[in-house]
Tab-separated table of C-alpha atoms in Angstrom:
chain	number	residue	atom	x	y	z
Y	1	MET	CA	50.764	5.216	-27.306
Y	2	ILE	CA	48.957	6.425	-23.977
Y	3	GLU	CA	49.236	4.565	-20.620
Y	4	PHE	CA	46.289	5.013	-17.763
Y	5	ARG	CA	46.237	4.093	-14.145
Y	6	LEU	CA	43.155	1.639	-13.647
Y	7	ILE	CA	40.725	1.356	-10.901
Y	8	HIS	CA	37.210	0.212	-10.058
Y	9	ASP	CA	35.489	2.280	-7.102
Y	10	GLY	CA	32.512	-0.067	-6.922
Y	11	SER	CA	30.505	1.842	-9.132
Y	12	PHE	CA	32.434	3.062	-12.048
Y	13	TRP	CA	35.939	1.677	-13.986
Y	14	ILE	CA	38.031	4.871	-13.799
Y	15	ALA	CA	41.250	5.190	-15.907
Y	16	GLU	CA	43.779	8.241	-15.351
Y	17	ASN	CA	46.884	9.822	-16.117
Y	18	ASP	CA	48.662	13.141	-15.406
Y	19	SER	CA	45.993	14.990	-17.852
Y	20	ILE	CA	42.899	12.799	-18.323
Y	21	THR	CA	40.238	11.084	-16.142
Y	22	ALA	CA	37.900	8.907	-18.010
Y	23	LYS	CA	35.247	6.720	-16.283
Y	24	GLY	CA	32.287	4.384	-17.556
Y	25	LYS	CA	29.840	1.632	-15.852
Y	26	SER	CA	31.125	-0.838	-18.149
Y	27	LEU	CA	34.475	-1.245	-20.191
Y	28	GLU	CA	32.903	-0.607	-23.149
Y	29	GLU	CA	31.359	2.670	-21.759
Y	30	LEU	CA	35.105	3.576	-20.102
Y	31	ASP	CA	36.367	3.201	-23.791
Y	32	ARG	CA	33.878	5.719	-25.321
Y	33	ASP	CA	34.834	8.169	-22.705
Y	34	ILE	CA	38.604	7.928	-23.260
Y	35	GLU	CA	37.962	8.053	-26.895
Y	36	THR	CA	35.996	11.124	-26.513
Y	37	MET	CA	38.583	12.777	-23.871
Y	38	ILE	CA	41.721	12.164	-26.028
Y	39	ARG	CA	39.416	13.874	-28.851
Y	40	GLN	CA	39.129	16.808	-26.991
Y	41	ASN	CA	42.275	17.327	-25.642
Y	42	ASN	CA	44.598	16.526	-28.856
Y	43	ASN	CA	45.426	18.930	-31.528
Y	44	SER	CA	46.824	16.552	-33.879
Y	45	GLU	CA	45.071	15.732	-37.163
Y	46	ASP	CA	45.909	12.326	-38.087
Y	47	HIS	CA	43.678	9.631	-37.937
Y	48	GLU	CA	46.221	6.710	-36.879
Y	49	PRO	CA	45.288	4.379	-34.298
Y	50	LEU	CA	46.071	4.767	-30.937
Y	51	THR	CA	47.027	2.242	-28.609
Y	52	VAL	CA	45.861	2.561	-25.066
Y	53	ILE	CA	47.794	0.766	-22.121
Y	54	MET	CA	45.233	0.408	-18.795
Y	55	THR	CA	47.641	-1.017	-15.621
Y	56	PHE	CA	45.038	-1.723	-12.984
Y	57	ASP	CA	46.435	-0.573	-9.466
Y	58	ASN	CA	46.260	-3.290	-7.009
Y	59	VAL	CA	45.769	-0.665	-4.069
Y	60	VAL	CA	42.280	-1.149	-4.643
Y	61	ILE	CA	41.930	-5.073	-3.837
Y	62	PRO	CA	41.922	-5.544	0.039
Y	63	GLU	CA	45.399	-6.492	0.993
Y	64	TRP	CA	44.859	-9.903	2.358
Y	65	ILE	CA	43.563	-11.273	-1.257
Y	66	ARG	CA	46.567	-9.426	-3.028
Y	67	GLN	CA	48.793	-12.730	-2.392
Y	68	TYR	CA	46.284	-14.643	-4.665
Y	69	SER	CA	46.927	-12.353	-7.771
Y	70	ASN	CA	49.812	-10.461	-8.064
Y	71	HIS	CA	47.305	-8.165	-10.920
Y	72	TYR	CA	43.822	-7.715	-11.244
Y	73	PHE	CA	44.214	-7.601	-14.646
Y	74	ASN	CA	45.619	-4.883	-17.635
Y	75	ARG	CA	43.998	-4.219	-20.900
Y	76	LYS	CA	45.709	-2.707	-23.797
Y	77	VAL	CA	43.043	-1.701	-26.595
Y	78	LEU	CA	43.331	-0.208	-29.760
Y	79	LEU	CA	41.009	3.046	-30.826
Y	80	PHE	CA	41.109	4.108	-34.315
Y	81	SER	CA	38.529	7.175	-33.896
Y	82	CYS	CA	40.205	8.958	-31.064
Y	83	LYS	CA	42.243	11.518	-33.178
Y	84	LYS	CA	40.524	14.659	-33.556
Y	85	LYS	CA	38.526	14.459	-36.775
Y	86	LEU	CA	38.370	17.260	-39.448
Y	87	VAL	CA	35.506	19.609	-40.114
């Protein structure tokens, strides 16, 4: 399992942690970029699915509206091809 902080900057969805920053104009693009970044940074050769947890960071929501929603949303995605592929 790998965890990310999720934000939207007005144009892009951005998922980041200490070692990876990925972005996309849509959530689908974001998922593909996460998959690419993990594949580039992963030395493992197994092909097990990877669970990706994205927790939305409420800091990007204006303070006055935070009282109406305790979270924007969180995502849990299962990526099947994010492990480095055998050549």
